[in-house]
Amino acid sequence: MLKDFENPSYFRPTSNVKSAMVRIQLRSIIACALLAGAPAALPAQWVAAQTAPAAVQGAPDNPMQISWEVRNRFRLFREERDFLLHAENAQGRSILASEQALEPQSDGRGWARNMVSRLCIDLAGRISEPCIRDKVRESYLAPVDHPVTVRLTGEIPVGATCAWSFDDGEGPQQSTLDCAEPVNLRARYGRPTVAAVEVSSGPDAPQQVTTEIRVRDIFIAGLGDSIASGEGNPDRPIALSEEGFCFRSYLGTAAAQYYRPSRAGYKGGRACEAPDTLQVWQRQSALWLNAACHRSLYSYQTRTALALAVQYPHIAVTYLPLACTGATIADGLFGAQRARECPPTKSASACQGTVNAQLAELREAVSAAKRRQPDRQLDLILLSIGANDINFSGLVADVIVDTPTERVLFRRSGVLGSLDDSRAALARELPQSFGRLREALKPLVGDLRRVVFVSYANPTLAEGGVPCAGGRAGFDIHPSFNAQSQRLANVSGYVDNEFLPHLKALALCQSGVLCRDPGADRMTFVDAHQAAFANHGFCARAQNDPEFDRECFSPRGESFDPDLVTAASQPMLCGRSAGDYRAYLPRARWIRDANDSYFAAMTYPQGLPSSSQPADIHDATWGVLSAVYGGAVHPSAEGHAAMADAALPAVASVLQLNAAQSEVTEAPAAPVVIAPEAR
């Protein structure tokens, strides 16, 4: 049955309509009775399309019509104010332009820093069932109704009164009020609600306007790796202080130490000779939508789903983020994987260290939804996967780790990758894994066109697609880092000429890729953002970059004080506090470099196996990983917004959201016949 209006006053006549109530009440009852039977009497195509009548001579240029929209329709948000912030900033803007407008509003601290605590999915990845959204308990995965606001728009007579009726097939709900007032109601999921209004003004004959309210709830899941999860963009970035924090180098001598900015609020030992517990250190960690997977609200997947809800007012979007940084097809999608880190807690509870397989999590969520609503379907999957399968992080490590000692150690431990090994995986393992993935996705979505595969961008390009020159700029956060130019050029060429084309062929069953049924096995492929990234790689710089970046990140790679005595109290050579860095301000580079990774996330690798854990918080391994483990060589929030701009048209097309529909039927009210006993 149609839910009650959310504002009880809608059932009471207001002061300016009491005098019209007696006349309107009978007319409303008769009109609504006629309306209830109207769909059966009208031609089917008229009812389905709700086509407005042709213009007639003397008709107003802006006829009255019923307009409606779903409120807070990005259902991950518990509070409508968070949705409205994005909706208001998106008006007339692309997702990228909206992101660039939002960033200065928060002084570069990020719009997500407080929103992340107001979601229907908690920081451990658990879905709130039910979720209390705007003070109403809702099933997140299988909503039974949606909040809707209905208005009469167009040329409305001054002082007109509106007799509203809403009927979802179980009896109409009625209310009369001033036509300038909106009506709030909850429309049932899975069935249409016929909305009708009788507009009365003075001696003129009443006019009747009708429409059908049918909310389409779109269920979207996000799968994949670090590019899909939003790695590099913590929802609440780390806060840094102007004081220094000591790290050891692998050589182990007193001279092999260096200072970098410490975490703000950390009161423990900052010198290498003063170790402290991890629990004390973790109290000042960055905050993520999900720390184990470094999921972020800034990810292109979240931004695409959110933009869909913003752009289309007649839908609701139920979004399930499952992507996890470090994921491969085997370990991440099909199997469990290692956690990135654990969320900070007040207790000393152990870190679980693993994350459930994404496909298993998705199947469980779909089954839970179907138990509540048997006809509930997964409408779309956003997917990016494959980079870890060919060990792209190993190629990055091979490019930036430059000192002999670290290269020897990292090569022995398998941290450094090689182009030959990557090519072998690209030719053999990845196609087999991709075929297995394709078969696993079919039962979830049916048509694989509903899997929107968003490709990677080459992170190494700037100035018209020319590879970055290399050097220590952006990588001097660690003494051993230096983007060696020849290795960088080799990897850049491999990405452009081999990896990205092969990935496209896998998704589209092209270029000799064998698919069981090429016509049905092709995914929807998105790579339109790659051209824009060709000018925004990690080495891109501009005069309008944030002031801190221009003053404190040296283009020669000399940003930090090498003197142990002075660096202990002020590690930045520019003399400014590292706390002045802002992760979320517009920049020419859409790729986080290692300095950005440290200054935004400074991640301690808590989720690593105990055998790989640093000995203490000053350990040499911790020094290396803190510089890259939080998102080095990953898109920034602007980069993810550009990816979402590329993905949005493809998603809308797959979901067939752009079919033109007229939503109004307008006609004069039927003649009123009053029974003799009522005269």
XYZ file of C-alpha atoms in Angstrom:
679
model
C 0.000 0.000 0.000
C 1.176 3.540 -0.679
C 3.031 4.895 2.331
C 1.621 7.863 4.223
C 2.860 11.293 3.269
C 5.884 12.108 5.384
C 4.438 15.445 6.510
C 1.147 14.915 8.392
C 0.089 18.463 7.573
C -0.518 17.345 4.004
C -3.721 15.734 5.218
C -5.019 18.908 6.832
C -6.477 21.845 4.893
C -4.364 24.981 5.207
C -5.952 28.333 6.018
C -6.076 29.494 2.396
C -7.866 26.410 1.134
C -10.526 25.737 3.790
C -13.178 27.687 1.895
C -12.636 25.559 -1.210
C -12.594 22.190 0.507
C -16.330 21.373 0.331
C -16.450 22.053 -3.419
C -13.179 20.244 -4.146
C -13.685 17.168 -1.989
C -16.523 15.644 -3.997
C -14.870 16.558 -7.279
C -11.601 14.953 -6.112
C -13.273 11.711 -5.104
C -15.081 11.416 -8.451
C -11.998 12.381 -10.445
C -9.812 9.883 -8.581
C -12.350 7.132 -9.153
C -12.293 7.909 -12.860
C -8.478 8.045 -12.771
C -8.168 4.628 -11.169
C -9.809 3.096 -14.200
C -8.204 5.337 -16.776
C -5.123 3.225 -17.608
C -7.279 0.313 -18.668
C -9.387 2.522 -20.916
C -6.554 4.432 -22.586
C -4.443 3.032 -25.414
C -1.515 1.029 -24.010
C 1.094 3.107 -25.802
C -0.399 6.296 -24.319
C -0.301 4.930 -20.800
C 3.253 3.666 -21.198
C 4.705 6.771 -22.766
C 2.492 9.279 -20.936
C 2.538 11.515 -23.978
C 1.352 15.081 -23.461
C -1.448 16.244 -25.758
C -0.602 18.329 -28.797
C -0.533 22.078 -28.332
C -3.781 23.877 -29.084
C -4.447 27.467 -29.990
C -4.426 29.676 -26.913
C -2.660 27.070 -24.758
C -0.008 28.450 -22.351
C 3.619 28.365 -23.469
C 4.551 26.667 -20.204
C 1.657 24.319 -19.397
C 1.205 22.884 -15.944
C 2.802 19.544 -15.343
C 3.643 17.229 -12.483
C 7.369 16.999 -11.881
C 8.930 14.548 -9.465
C 12.315 13.396 -8.323
C 13.755 10.846 -5.939
C 15.328 12.428 -2.893
C 18.784 11.413 -1.651
C 18.894 8.964 -4.523
C 22.508 7.873 -4.072
C 21.553 5.357 -1.440
C 25.049 4.891 -0.006
C 24.569 8.295 1.662
C 22.588 8.195 4.890
C 21.991 11.933 4.933
C 20.484 13.974 2.116
C 22.808 16.931 2.755
C 25.704 14.867 1.397
C 23.860 14.112 -1.818
C 22.730 17.720 -2.196
C 26.323 18.957 -1.932
C 27.192 16.961 -5.035
C 23.945 17.705 -6.841
C 24.353 21.452 -6.379
C 28.001 21.455 -7.490
C 27.268 19.269 -10.517
C 24.853 21.685 -12.174
C 26.171 22.363 -15.676
C 29.517 20.756 -14.854
C 31.377 17.601 -15.736
C 32.412 15.305 -12.883
C 35.957 16.648 -13.190
C 34.803 20.273 -13.093
C 32.604 19.464 -10.115
C 35.554 17.896 -8.292
C 37.700 20.935 -9.044
C 34.945 23.188 -7.688
C 34.518 21.128 -4.517
C 38.210 20.938 -3.638
C 38.768 24.616 -2.730
C 35.518 24.627 -0.727
C 37.133 22.248 1.760
C 40.471 24.105 1.638
C 41.899 21.017 -0.013
C 41.064 18.775 2.930
C 38.514 16.823 0.880
C 34.717 16.722 0.717
C 34.675 13.075 1.859
C 36.449 13.589 5.184
C 33.190 13.666 7.182
C 30.842 11.948 4.711
C 32.775 8.702 5.111
C 31.267 8.283 8.571
C 27.711 8.780 7.293
C 27.264 5.819 4.957
C 25.148 2.667 4.744
C 28.366 0.635 4.640
C 30.678 0.864 7.646
C 34.457 1.223 7.654
C 34.897 -2.553 7.884
C 32.844 -3.072 4.711
C 29.690 -4.324 6.466
C 26.341 -3.312 4.961
C 23.914 -1.750 7.434
C 20.699 -3.763 7.193
C 18.552 -1.885 7.760
C 20.165 1.475 7.103
C 18.587 4.534 8.682
C 18.513 7.080 5.893
C 17.124 10.502 6.713
C 15.480 9.008 9.840
C 13.744 6.210 7.899
C 14.739 2.544 8.214
C 15.403 1.075 4.779
C 16.739 -2.190 3.486
C 19.891 -1.165 1.650
C 20.065 -4.055 -0.811
C 16.312 -4.471 -1.347
C 14.381 -1.247 -0.694
C 10.598 -1.517 -0.531
C 9.986 2.155 -1.308
C 11.780 5.396 -2.144
C 11.370 8.982 -0.937
C 9.934 11.169 -3.678
C 9.145 14.867 -3.922
C 6.317 15.878 -6.264
C 5.621 19.424 -7.488
C 3.225 21.134 -9.835
C 5.248 23.242 -12.267
C 4.556 25.494 -15.231
C 2.096 28.432 -15.416
C 0.128 27.931 -12.213
C -2.765 30.342 -11.515
C -2.086 32.648 -8.590
C -3.624 31.316 -5.388
C -4.630 28.013 -6.952
C -5.359 25.027 -4.741
C -4.306 21.502 -5.610
C -6.265 18.373 -4.737
C -3.628 15.614 -4.950
C -4.175 11.906 -5.279
C -1.546 9.150 -5.312
C -2.532 5.573 -6.044
C -0.210 2.578 -6.301
C -3.076 0.137 -6.820
C -4.072 -0.299 -3.190
C -6.274 2.741 -2.827
C -5.553 6.432 -3.333
C -4.051 8.734 -0.744
C -5.343 12.288 -0.990
C -4.424 15.741 0.204
C -5.309 19.316 -0.662
C -2.950 22.253 -0.290
C -1.612 25.339 -1.982
C -0.225 24.515 -5.419
C 3.068 26.184 -4.545
C 3.752 23.518 -1.924
C 5.654 20.312 -2.811
C 4.377 16.928 -1.706
C 6.663 14.350 -0.103
C 5.756 10.686 -0.223
C 7.335 7.257 -0.394
C 6.684 5.481 -3.685
C 6.583 1.698 -3.694
C 9.424 -0.186 -5.338
C 8.494 -2.293 -8.333
C 5.090 -0.799 -9.095
C 3.868 2.485 -10.578
C 2.160 5.167 -8.547
C -0.412 7.201 -10.474
C -0.197 10.832 -9.414
C -3.102 13.154 -10.187
C -3.805 16.716 -9.238
C -6.911 18.819 -9.755
C -6.039 22.493 -9.958
C -8.771 24.943 -8.947
C -8.581 28.727 -9.222
C -11.517 31.101 -8.925
C -14.432 30.574 -11.334
C -12.334 28.813 -13.995
C -13.012 25.176 -14.698
C -10.616 22.940 -12.760
C -7.732 21.399 -14.677
C -6.465 17.910 -14.130
C -2.853 16.814 -14.571
C -1.654 13.240 -14.195
C 1.572 11.336 -14.420
C 3.019 8.011 -13.420
C 5.730 7.774 -10.778
C 7.904 4.720 -11.237
C 11.262 4.725 -9.463
C 13.911 2.574 -11.052
C 16.393 1.374 -8.434
C 19.679 0.522 -10.145
C 21.934 -1.975 -8.382
C 25.619 -1.396 -9.238
C 28.685 -3.245 -7.946
C 32.290 -2.094 -8.210
C 34.972 -4.766 -8.658
C 38.680 -4.711 -9.306
C 42.036 -3.561 -8.040
C 43.620 -0.381 -6.667
C 42.564 1.753 -9.642
C 38.993 0.638 -9.009
C 39.157 1.081 -5.228
C 40.501 4.634 -5.262
C 43.966 3.937 -3.855
C 45.939 7.119 -3.236
C 42.903 9.093 -2.058
C 42.079 8.506 1.605
C 38.686 9.885 2.533
C 40.318 11.716 5.413
C 43.995 12.304 4.596
C 46.783 11.958 7.112
C 47.608 15.078 9.103
C 51.339 15.849 9.193
C 53.331 18.053 11.546
C 56.338 20.303 11.032
C 58.437 17.995 13.206
C 60.621 15.260 11.803
C 60.367 11.489 12.196
C 63.399 9.230 11.820
C 63.679 6.279 9.441
C 66.596 3.896 9.141
C 68.166 2.907 5.850
C 69.068 -0.660 5.004
C 72.782 -0.090 5.608
C 72.005 0.122 9.312
C 74.665 2.626 10.380
C 73.961 5.774 12.375
C 74.713 7.835 9.280
C 72.152 5.839 7.292
C 69.194 7.621 8.823
C 66.952 10.343 7.514
C 64.047 12.468 8.740
C 60.707 13.033 7.081
C 57.571 14.779 8.395
C 55.895 13.097 11.360
C 52.215 12.476 11.918
C 50.420 15.353 13.615
C 49.382 14.499 17.134
C 51.949 11.724 17.526
C 53.557 12.072 20.964
C 55.814 9.033 20.909
C 59.469 8.608 20.067
C 60.482 10.333 16.849
C 64.197 9.469 16.898
C 65.352 6.131 15.495
C 66.733 5.276 18.939
C 63.302 5.785 20.558
C 60.955 3.067 19.255
C 57.271 3.129 20.065
C 54.296 0.807 19.702
C 52.265 0.531 16.533
C 49.068 1.119 18.514
C 50.223 4.625 19.485
C 51.261 5.379 15.904
C 48.002 4.129 14.380
C 45.868 6.611 16.311
C 46.814 9.259 13.758
C 46.200 7.178 10.624
C 44.400 8.337 7.500
C 40.777 7.236 7.271
C 39.416 5.177 4.383
C 35.967 3.998 3.346
C 37.618 0.618 3.876
C 41.175 0.507 5.205
C 41.824 -3.153 4.378
C 41.229 -2.440 0.683
C 41.993 1.293 0.577
C 38.522 1.913 -0.808
C 37.694 5.557 -1.214
C 34.677 7.691 -2.034
C 36.917 9.429 -4.578
C 37.247 6.304 -6.744
C 36.016 6.549 -10.316
C 33.536 3.761 -9.553
C 31.907 5.670 -6.703
C 31.974 8.923 -8.671
C 30.330 7.249 -11.681
C 27.536 5.738 -9.586
C 27.038 9.033 -7.746
C 26.988 11.054 -10.982
C 24.369 8.685 -12.372
C 22.122 9.430 -9.405
C 22.739 13.173 -9.715
C 21.983 13.308 -13.436
C 18.837 11.165 -13.528
C 16.206 12.312 -11.004
C 13.822 9.383 -11.556
C 16.231 6.662 -10.466
C 17.833 5.557 -7.232
C 21.297 4.001 -7.162
C 22.177 1.186 -4.780
C 25.956 0.952 -4.973
C 28.137 -1.811 -3.549
C 31.907 -1.051 -3.556
C 34.000 -4.223 -3.409
C 37.226 -3.343 -5.263
C 40.427 -3.885 -3.334
C 43.916 -2.550 -3.833
C 46.408 -5.265 -4.727
C 43.752 -7.534 -6.226
C 44.448 -9.918 -9.077
C 41.847 -12.047 -10.803
C 42.986 -15.117 -8.855
C 43.724 -13.432 -5.524
C 41.122 -10.766 -4.995
C 38.249 -11.596 -7.343
C 38.139 -15.395 -7.008
C 40.133 -15.849 -3.820
C 40.913 -14.014 -0.618
C 43.759 -11.525 -0.613
C 46.033 -9.763 1.795
C 44.657 -6.653 3.492
C 46.365 -3.321 2.917
C 46.078 -2.220 6.513
C 43.616 -2.352 9.373
C 41.393 0.480 10.531
C 42.603 2.315 13.637
C 40.888 1.070 16.793
C 40.966 2.020 20.457
C 41.803 -1.552 21.429
C 44.868 -3.584 20.607
C 42.856 -6.136 18.641
C 44.782 -8.146 16.089
C 44.570 -7.304 12.412
C 42.720 -9.972 10.468
C 45.101 -9.513 7.571
C 42.900 -10.928 4.793
C 39.970 -9.768 2.675
C 37.222 -12.030 1.336
C 37.013 -12.737 -2.397
C 35.064 -10.022 -4.207
C 32.989 -12.417 -6.317
C 31.953 -14.351 -3.217
C 30.976 -11.105 -1.481
C 28.958 -10.033 -4.515
C 27.140 -13.361 -4.822
C 26.226 -13.216 -1.155
C 24.892 -9.653 -1.499
C 22.806 -10.534 -4.566
C 21.401 -13.607 -2.817
C 20.521 -11.531 0.248
C 18.695 -9.031 -1.953
C 16.805 -11.778 -3.774
C 15.661 -13.312 -0.497
C 13.842 -10.050 0.216
C 12.823 -9.323 -3.387
C 12.915 -12.363 -5.700
C 12.943 -10.158 -8.807
C 15.904 -8.056 -7.618
C 18.687 -8.032 -10.225
C 22.253 -6.795 -10.388
C 22.059 -4.169 -13.120
C 25.702 -3.307 -13.751
C 29.295 -4.063 -12.765
C 32.114 -1.530 -12.973
C 35.429 -3.312 -13.395
C 39.151 -2.582 -13.673
C 41.547 -5.506 -13.299
C 44.721 -6.901 -14.823
C 47.542 -4.574 -13.756
C 48.536 -6.683 -10.753
C 48.229 -9.841 -12.828
C 51.147 -8.620 -14.950
C 52.985 -7.225 -11.863
C 52.751 -3.552 -12.773
C 53.757 -2.558 -9.224
C 56.973 -4.514 -9.739
C 57.650 -2.518 -12.890
C 57.091 0.727 -10.967
C 59.487 -0.443 -8.251
C 62.069 -1.282 -10.903
C 61.769 2.261 -12.263
C 61.975 4.233 -9.021
C 64.273 2.177 -6.755
C 67.713 3.281 -7.873
C 70.369 2.759 -5.196
C 72.408 -0.493 -5.488
C 71.759 -1.794 -1.967
C 67.985 -1.495 -2.177
C 67.904 -2.893 -5.719
C 69.780 -6.007 -4.652
C 67.563 -6.531 -1.610
C 64.319 -5.897 -3.482
C 65.309 -8.099 -6.396
C 65.963 -10.992 -4.004
C 62.613 -10.524 -2.304
C 60.739 -10.294 -5.609
C 59.706 -6.660 -5.202
C 61.333 -5.578 -8.465
C 59.658 -6.788 -11.645
C 60.928 -7.109 -15.191
C 59.388 -6.395 -18.581
C 60.127 -9.934 -19.748
C 58.220 -11.491 -16.852
C 55.365 -9.055 -17.335
C 55.131 -9.847 -21.056
C 55.012 -13.560 -20.269
C 52.114 -13.063 -17.844
C 50.347 -10.834 -20.357
C 50.575 -13.494 -23.049
C 49.782 -16.583 -20.967
C 48.264 -16.132 -17.513
C 46.106 -13.058 -18.068
C 44.040 -14.420 -21.021
C 43.294 -17.627 -19.123
C 42.331 -15.740 -15.974
C 40.211 -13.319 -17.985
C 38.305 -16.177 -19.619
C 37.564 -17.667 -16.222
C 36.403 -14.291 -14.953
C 34.112 -13.826 -17.924
C 32.332 -17.112 -17.177
C 31.967 -16.189 -13.498
C 30.385 -12.822 -14.293
C 27.742 -14.150 -16.694
C 25.456 -15.627 -14.021
C 25.592 -12.348 -12.114
C 24.610 -9.973 -14.920
C 23.535 -12.200 -17.806
C 24.575 -9.969 -20.674
C 28.290 -9.132 -20.361
C 27.660 -5.746 -21.910
C 26.512 -4.898 -18.392
C 30.119 -5.268 -17.278
C 31.668 -1.853 -17.945
C 35.421 -2.377 -18.072
C 37.195 0.920 -17.470
C 40.767 0.694 -18.682
C 43.860 2.172 -17.100
C 45.605 5.364 -18.132
C 49.323 5.575 -18.723
C 50.591 7.350 -15.566
C 53.980 8.277 -17.033
C 52.991 10.858 -19.655
C 52.993 14.642 -19.709
C 53.134 17.484 -22.220
C 51.345 15.971 -25.181
C 51.929 12.327 -24.432
C 55.720 12.424 -24.163
C 57.048 10.167 -21.368
C 58.209 11.924 -18.220
C 61.934 12.657 -18.180
C 62.468 10.960 -14.832
C 64.598 12.099 -11.917
C 64.018 12.524 -8.196
C 61.349 15.227 -8.422
C 58.265 13.883 -6.677
C 60.195 10.846 -5.429
C 62.734 12.331 -3.000
C 60.587 11.250 -0.056
C 62.957 8.253 0.129
C 66.744 8.490 -0.387
C 66.840 5.434 -2.647
C 64.191 6.654 -5.091
C 64.929 8.073 -8.508
C 62.725 7.581 -11.574
C 65.491 6.344 -13.865
C 64.808 7.774 -17.302
C 65.563 4.769 -19.532
C 63.684 2.272 -17.389
C 60.815 4.762 -17.227
C 60.713 5.157 -21.021
C 60.731 1.368 -21.465
C 57.802 0.851 -19.099
C 55.868 3.758 -20.635
C 56.231 2.262 -24.117
C 55.231 -1.176 -22.852
C 52.054 0.195 -21.262
C 51.026 2.131 -24.372
C 51.967 -0.362 -27.042
C 51.409 -3.736 -25.412
C 49.522 -3.813 -22.113
C 46.644 -1.413 -22.826
C 45.900 -2.741 -26.352
C 45.978 -6.333 -25.112
C 43.628 -5.503 -22.256
C 41.174 -3.961 -24.708
C 41.336 -7.039 -26.898
C 40.585 -9.250 -23.889
C 37.529 -7.216 -22.916
C 36.179 -7.019 -26.491
C 37.172 -10.478 -27.804
C 39.343 -8.881 -30.502
C 42.768 -9.350 -32.080
C 42.829 -13.110 -31.826
C 41.435 -13.359 -28.302
C 39.313 -16.487 -28.179
C 35.878 -16.137 -26.600
C 33.306 -18.891 -26.401
C 30.633 -16.622 -27.897
C 32.213 -13.364 -29.150
C 28.858 -11.720 -29.748
C 27.670 -12.293 -26.184
C 31.003 -12.232 -24.368
C 32.073 -8.681 -25.147
C 32.137 -6.295 -22.239
C 31.477 -2.585 -22.539
C 34.917 -1.018 -22.773
C 35.892 2.514 -21.715
C 39.204 4.185 -22.517
C 38.199 7.713 -23.578
C 40.036 9.183 -20.574
C 43.449 8.027 -21.755
C 43.934 11.004 -24.084
C 43.357 13.468 -21.231
C 45.826 11.670 -18.972
C 48.503 12.104 -21.628
C 48.962 15.660 -20.317
C 48.580 14.921 -16.622
C 51.113 12.246 -15.648
C 53.045 12.241 -12.364
C 55.613 14.732 -13.686
C 53.126 17.365 -14.889
C 53.601 20.788 -13.283
C 51.800 24.118 -13.672
C 52.024 27.650 -12.314
C 48.607 27.275 -10.701
C 49.571 24.170 -8.736
C 49.050 24.571 -4.974
C 51.435 27.014 -3.372
C 52.878 24.383 -1.032
C 53.765 22.130 -3.957
C 55.512 24.941 -5.821
C 57.454 26.123 -2.785
C 58.288 22.843 -1.069
C 58.489 20.038 -3.664
C 61.754 20.718 -5.428
C 61.918 20.114 -9.210
C 65.498 18.968 -8.590
C 64.439 16.439 -5.963
C 65.886 18.404 -3.036
C 62.813 18.921 -0.867
C 64.076 17.595 2.471
C 66.846 18.633 4.830
C 69.607 15.974 4.873
C 71.063 17.247 8.167
C 69.922 14.944 10.984
C 70.098 17.649 13.651
C 68.042 20.342 11.952
C 65.732 17.900 10.129
C 64.574 16.453 13.459
C 62.678 19.673 14.147
C 62.062 20.852 10.556
C 62.546 18.311 7.749
C 61.276 20.575 4.943
C 63.936 22.733 3.318
C 61.268 25.283 2.386
C 60.725 25.979 6.076
C 56.985 25.322 5.975
C 55.059 22.794 8.003
C 54.187 19.617 6.137
C 50.708 20.142 7.582
C 50.188 22.844 4.950
C 50.061 20.196 2.218
C 46.571 19.697 0.801
C 45.825 16.388 -0.905
C 42.648 17.709 -2.501
C 43.485 20.845 -4.414
C 43.549 21.032 -8.241
C 46.928 20.110 -9.751
C 48.390 19.598 -13.198
C 49.338 16.038 -12.242
C 46.465 13.602 -11.951
C 48.829 10.865 -10.809
C 50.094 10.721 -7.248
C 53.868 10.651 -7.008
C 55.664 9.137 -4.002
C 55.735 12.469 -2.163
C 51.960 12.763 -2.584
C 51.506 9.203 -1.342
C 53.415 9.920 1.863
C 51.836 13.310 2.478
C 48.286 12.061 1.840
C 48.262 8.574 3.360
C 51.633 7.580 4.933
C 50.390 4.024 5.266
C 51.874 1.530 7.700
C 51.700 -1.950 6.113
C 49.816 -3.558 8.974
C 48.105 -6.097 6.762
C 51.343 -7.719 5.596
C 52.218 -11.209 6.874
C 54.176 -11.158 10.132
C 57.307 -12.301 8.294
C 57.180 -9.158 6.157
C 56.258 -6.722 8.930
C 58.787 -4.004 9.750
C 60.607 -4.619 13.029
C 59.409 -1.299 14.428
C 57.998 2.001 13.234
C 61.467 3.360 12.345
C 62.396 0.282 10.308
C 63.925 0.650 6.822
C 61.120 -1.375 5.229
C 58.567 0.915 6.831
C 60.411 3.904 5.381
C 60.115 2.517 1.858
C 56.539 1.302 2.112
C 55.245 4.459 3.795
C 56.267 6.318 0.641
C 54.465 4.080 -1.848
C 51.937 1.942 0.017
C 49.349 4.716 0.140
C 48.980 5.200 -3.592
C 52.122 6.249 -5.451
C 51.564 6.172 -9.236
C 47.777 6.056 -8.852
C 45.182 8.617 -10.004
C 44.339 11.560 -7.796
C 40.737 12.587 -7.114
C 40.876 14.665 -10.297
C 42.138 11.676 -12.239
C 39.326 9.507 -10.926
C 36.809 12.217 -11.809
C 38.145 12.264 -15.386
C 37.767 8.478 -15.521
C 34.200 8.777 -14.238
C 33.440 11.343 -16.961
C 34.527 8.745 -19.513
C 32.565 5.926 -17.871
C 29.276 7.765 -17.301
C 28.020 7.861 -20.937
C 28.787 4.176 -21.365
C 26.953 3.295 -18.167
C 23.924 5.403 -19.118
C 23.836 3.760 -22.542
C 24.012 0.235 -21.142
C 21.211 1.049 -18.711
C 19.202 2.789 -21.472
C 18.642 5.879 -19.363
C 18.582 8.436 -22.165
C 15.372 7.376 -23.905
C 13.224 10.511 -24.156
C 10.055 10.241 -22.124
C 7.329 12.764 -21.549
C 6.013 12.502 -18.038
C 2.737 14.488 -18.170
C -0.851 14.022 -19.168
C -2.901 17.191 -18.875
C -6.638 17.534 -19.456
C -9.620 19.500 -18.180
C -11.325 17.875 -15.232
C -14.231 15.590 -16.035
C -17.690 17.140 -15.582
C -18.854 16.918 -11.995
C -22.127 15.077 -11.448
C -23.573 15.524 -7.968
C -26.121 13.021 -6.767
C -29.514 14.509 -5.743
C -29.090 13.502 -2.119
C -25.875 15.429 -1.966
C -27.350 18.681 -3.305
